[in-house]
PDB file of C-alpha atoms in Angstrom:
ATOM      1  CA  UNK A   1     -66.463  -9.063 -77.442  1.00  0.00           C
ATOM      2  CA  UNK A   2     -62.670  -7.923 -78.488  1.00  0.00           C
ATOM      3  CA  UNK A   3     -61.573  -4.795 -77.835  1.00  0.00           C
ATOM      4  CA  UNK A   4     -58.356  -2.909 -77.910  1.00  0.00           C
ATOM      5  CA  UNK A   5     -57.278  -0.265 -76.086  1.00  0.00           C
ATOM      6  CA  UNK A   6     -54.518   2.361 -76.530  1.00  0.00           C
ATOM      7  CA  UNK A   7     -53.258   4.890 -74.091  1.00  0.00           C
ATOM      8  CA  UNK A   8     -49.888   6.977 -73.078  1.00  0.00           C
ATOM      9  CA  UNK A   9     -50.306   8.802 -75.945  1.00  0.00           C
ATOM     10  CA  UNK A  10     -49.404  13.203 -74.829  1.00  0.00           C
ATOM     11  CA  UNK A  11     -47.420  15.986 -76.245  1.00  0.00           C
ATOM     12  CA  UNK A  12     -43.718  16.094 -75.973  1.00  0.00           C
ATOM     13  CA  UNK A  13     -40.883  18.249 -77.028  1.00  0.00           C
ATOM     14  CA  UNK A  14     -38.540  16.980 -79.572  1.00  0.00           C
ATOM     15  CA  UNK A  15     -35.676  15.168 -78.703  1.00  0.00           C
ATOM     16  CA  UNK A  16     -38.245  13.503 -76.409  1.00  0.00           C
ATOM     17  CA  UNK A  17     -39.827   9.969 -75.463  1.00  0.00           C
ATOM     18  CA  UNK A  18     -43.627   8.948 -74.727  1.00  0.00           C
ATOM     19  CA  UNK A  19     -44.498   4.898 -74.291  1.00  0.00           C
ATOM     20  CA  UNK A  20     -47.553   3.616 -75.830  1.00  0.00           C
ATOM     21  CA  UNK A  21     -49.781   0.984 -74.409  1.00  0.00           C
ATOM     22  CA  UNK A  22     -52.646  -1.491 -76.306  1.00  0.00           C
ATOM     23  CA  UNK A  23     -54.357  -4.063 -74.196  1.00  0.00           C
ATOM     24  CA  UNK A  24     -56.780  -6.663 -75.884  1.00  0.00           C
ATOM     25  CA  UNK A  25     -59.789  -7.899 -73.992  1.00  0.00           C
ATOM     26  CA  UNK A  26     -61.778 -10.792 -74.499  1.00  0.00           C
ATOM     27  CA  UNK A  27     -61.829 -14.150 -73.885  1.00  0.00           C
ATOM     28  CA  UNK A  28     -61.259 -17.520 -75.666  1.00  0.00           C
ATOM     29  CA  UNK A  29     -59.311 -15.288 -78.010  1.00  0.00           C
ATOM     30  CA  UNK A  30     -55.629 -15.865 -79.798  1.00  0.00           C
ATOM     31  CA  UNK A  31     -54.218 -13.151 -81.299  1.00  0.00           C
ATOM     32  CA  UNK A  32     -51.674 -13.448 -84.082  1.00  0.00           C
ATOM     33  CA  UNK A  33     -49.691 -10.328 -85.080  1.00  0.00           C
ATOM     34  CA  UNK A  34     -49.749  -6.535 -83.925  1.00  0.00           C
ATOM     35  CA  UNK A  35     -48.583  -3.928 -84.867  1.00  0.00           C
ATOM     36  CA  UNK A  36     -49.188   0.068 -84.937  1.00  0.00           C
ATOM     37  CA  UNK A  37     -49.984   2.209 -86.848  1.00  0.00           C
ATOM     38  CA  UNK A  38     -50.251   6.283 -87.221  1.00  0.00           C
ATOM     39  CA  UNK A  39     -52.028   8.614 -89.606  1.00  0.00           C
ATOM     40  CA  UNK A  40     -51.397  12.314 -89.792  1.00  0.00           C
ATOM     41  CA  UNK A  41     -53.856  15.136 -90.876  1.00  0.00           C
ATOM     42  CA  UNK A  42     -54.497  15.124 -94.544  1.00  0.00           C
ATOM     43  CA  UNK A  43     -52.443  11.958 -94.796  1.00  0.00           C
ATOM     44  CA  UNK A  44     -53.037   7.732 -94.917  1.00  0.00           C
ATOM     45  CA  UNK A  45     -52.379   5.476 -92.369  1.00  0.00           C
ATOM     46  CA  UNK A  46     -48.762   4.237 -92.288  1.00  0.00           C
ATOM     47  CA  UNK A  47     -47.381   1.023 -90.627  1.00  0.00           C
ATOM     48  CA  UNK A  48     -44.691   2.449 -87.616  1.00  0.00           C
ATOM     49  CA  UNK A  49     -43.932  -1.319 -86.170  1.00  0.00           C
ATOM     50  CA  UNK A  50     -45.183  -4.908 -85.831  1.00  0.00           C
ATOM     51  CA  UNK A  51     -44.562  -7.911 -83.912  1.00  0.00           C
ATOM     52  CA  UNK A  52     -45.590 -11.453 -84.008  1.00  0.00           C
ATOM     53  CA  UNK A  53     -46.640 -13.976 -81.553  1.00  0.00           C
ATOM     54  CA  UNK A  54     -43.214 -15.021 -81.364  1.00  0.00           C
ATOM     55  CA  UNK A  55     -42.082 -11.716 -80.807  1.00  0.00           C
ATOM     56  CA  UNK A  56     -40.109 -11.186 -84.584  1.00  0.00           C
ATOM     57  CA  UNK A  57     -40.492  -7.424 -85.126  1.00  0.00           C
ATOM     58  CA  UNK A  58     -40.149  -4.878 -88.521  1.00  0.00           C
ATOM     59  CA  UNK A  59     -40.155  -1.374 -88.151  1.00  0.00           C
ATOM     60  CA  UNK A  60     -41.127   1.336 -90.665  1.00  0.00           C
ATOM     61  CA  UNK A  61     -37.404   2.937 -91.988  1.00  0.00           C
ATOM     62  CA  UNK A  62     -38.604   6.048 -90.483  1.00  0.00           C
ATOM     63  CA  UNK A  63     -38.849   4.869 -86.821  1.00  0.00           C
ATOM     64  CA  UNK A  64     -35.962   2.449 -86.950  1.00  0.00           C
ATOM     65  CA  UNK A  65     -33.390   2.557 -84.501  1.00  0.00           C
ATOM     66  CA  UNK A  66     -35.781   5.510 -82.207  1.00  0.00           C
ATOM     67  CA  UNK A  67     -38.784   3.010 -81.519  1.00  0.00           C
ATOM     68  CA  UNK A  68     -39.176  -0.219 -79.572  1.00  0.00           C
ATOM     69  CA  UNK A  69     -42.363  -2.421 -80.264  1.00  0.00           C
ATOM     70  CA  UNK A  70     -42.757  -5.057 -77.587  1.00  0.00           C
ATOM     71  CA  UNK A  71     -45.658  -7.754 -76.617  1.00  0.00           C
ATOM     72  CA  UNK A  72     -46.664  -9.727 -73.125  1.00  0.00           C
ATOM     73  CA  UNK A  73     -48.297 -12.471 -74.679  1.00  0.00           C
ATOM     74  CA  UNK A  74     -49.672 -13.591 -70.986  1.00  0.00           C
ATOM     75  CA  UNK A  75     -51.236  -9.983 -70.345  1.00  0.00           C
ATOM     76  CA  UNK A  76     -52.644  -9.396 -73.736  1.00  0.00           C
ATOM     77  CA  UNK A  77     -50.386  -6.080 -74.002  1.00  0.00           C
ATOM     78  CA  UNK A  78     -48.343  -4.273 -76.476  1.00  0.00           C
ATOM     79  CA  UNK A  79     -45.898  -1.732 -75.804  1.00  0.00           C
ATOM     80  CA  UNK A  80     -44.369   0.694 -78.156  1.00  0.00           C
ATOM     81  CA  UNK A  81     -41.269   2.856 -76.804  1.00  0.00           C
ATOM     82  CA  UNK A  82     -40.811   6.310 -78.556  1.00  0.00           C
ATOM     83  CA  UNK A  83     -37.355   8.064 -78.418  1.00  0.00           C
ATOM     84  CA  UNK A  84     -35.939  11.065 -80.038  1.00  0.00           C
ATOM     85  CA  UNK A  85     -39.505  12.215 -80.683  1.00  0.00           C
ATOM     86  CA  UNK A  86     -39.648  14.722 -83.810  1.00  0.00           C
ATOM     87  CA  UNK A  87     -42.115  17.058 -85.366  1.00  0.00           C
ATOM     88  CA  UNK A  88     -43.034  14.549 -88.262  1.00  0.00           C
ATOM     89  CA  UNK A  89     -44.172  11.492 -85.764  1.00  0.00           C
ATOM     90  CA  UNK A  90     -46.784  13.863 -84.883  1.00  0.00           C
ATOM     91  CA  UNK A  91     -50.037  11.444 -85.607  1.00  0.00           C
ATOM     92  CA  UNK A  92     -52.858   9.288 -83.939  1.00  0.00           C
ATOM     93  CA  UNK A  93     -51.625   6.254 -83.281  1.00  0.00           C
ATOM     94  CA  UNK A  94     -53.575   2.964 -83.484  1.00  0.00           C
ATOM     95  CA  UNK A  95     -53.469  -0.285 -82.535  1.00  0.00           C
ATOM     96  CA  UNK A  96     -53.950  -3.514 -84.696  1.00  0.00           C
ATOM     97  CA  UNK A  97     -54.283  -6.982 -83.659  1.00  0.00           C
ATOM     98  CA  UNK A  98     -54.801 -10.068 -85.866  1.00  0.00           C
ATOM     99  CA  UNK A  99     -56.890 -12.314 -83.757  1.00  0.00           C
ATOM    100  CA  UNK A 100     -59.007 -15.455 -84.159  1.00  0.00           C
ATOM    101  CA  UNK A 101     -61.804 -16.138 -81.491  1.00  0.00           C
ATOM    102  CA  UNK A 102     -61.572 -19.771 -80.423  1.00  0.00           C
ATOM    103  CA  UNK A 103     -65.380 -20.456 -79.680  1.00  0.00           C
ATOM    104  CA  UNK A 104     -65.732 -19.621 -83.630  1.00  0.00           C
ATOM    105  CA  UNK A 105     -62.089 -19.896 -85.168  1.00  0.00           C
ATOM    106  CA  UNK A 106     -63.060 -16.703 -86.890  1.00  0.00           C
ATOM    107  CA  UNK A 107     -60.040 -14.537 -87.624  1.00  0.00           C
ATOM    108  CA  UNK A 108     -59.763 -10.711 -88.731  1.00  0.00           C
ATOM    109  CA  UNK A 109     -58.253  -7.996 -87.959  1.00  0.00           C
ATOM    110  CA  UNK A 110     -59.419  -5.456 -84.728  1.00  0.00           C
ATOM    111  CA  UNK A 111     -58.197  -2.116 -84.187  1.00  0.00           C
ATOM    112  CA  UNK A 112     -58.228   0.792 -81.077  1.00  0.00           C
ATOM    113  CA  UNK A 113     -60.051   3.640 -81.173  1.00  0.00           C
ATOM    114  CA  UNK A 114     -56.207   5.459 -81.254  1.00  0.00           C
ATOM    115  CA  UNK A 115     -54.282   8.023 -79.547  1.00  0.00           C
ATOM    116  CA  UNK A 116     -52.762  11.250 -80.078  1.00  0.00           C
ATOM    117  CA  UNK A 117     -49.037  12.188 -80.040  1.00  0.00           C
ATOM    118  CA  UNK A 118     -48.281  15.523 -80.754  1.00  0.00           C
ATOM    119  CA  UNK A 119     -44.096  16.210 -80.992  1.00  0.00           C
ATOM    120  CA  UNK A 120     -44.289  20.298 -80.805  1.00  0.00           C
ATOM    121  CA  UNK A 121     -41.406  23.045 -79.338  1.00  0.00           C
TER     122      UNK A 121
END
């Protein structure tokens, strides 16, 4: 069974920095791309980063230059770093993972069950 799991996710001040975590378990398992992604009350999800296998990365224009996505391909983890927090990055944030299961060579997509980040004076 694959599963992800997300967590650093808290409440900061603005002008602050949290670090999100995702860690895929499983086994005979490759996974492709991640990535993360937030949605805020009364809104869709939005793409904030994603990174490939080789670690090439694209960021959504509103996170560029303040967020850091990162991957350990050996421990299964993705990082994202969060600086200069502000009110409007207030979201859950979830993590995505294209992965194809060896045994079957199936491929799809798996997401966390997300966490919340709250940016609040």
């Amino acid at each position: 069974q694959v599963q992800l799991v997300e967590s650093g996710g808290g409440e900061v001040q603005p002008g602050g920095s949290l670090r999100l975590s995702c860690a895929a378990s499983g086994t005979l398992i490759r996974i492709n791309a991640m990535g993360w992604y937030r949605q805020a009350p009364g809104k869709q999800r939005e793409l904030v980063a994603t990174i490939t296998s080789g670690g090439a990365t694209n960021y959504a224009d509103s996170v560029k230059g303040r967020f850091t996505i990162s991957r350990d391909n050996a421990l299964k983890t993705m990082d994202l770093q969060m600086n200069n927090l502000k009110p409007e990055d207030t979201a859950v944030y979830y993590c995505n993972a294209d992965i194809t299961r060896l045994g079957t060579w199936t491929r799809r997509d798996y997401w966390g069950q997300g966490t919340q980040v709250i940016v609040s004076s």
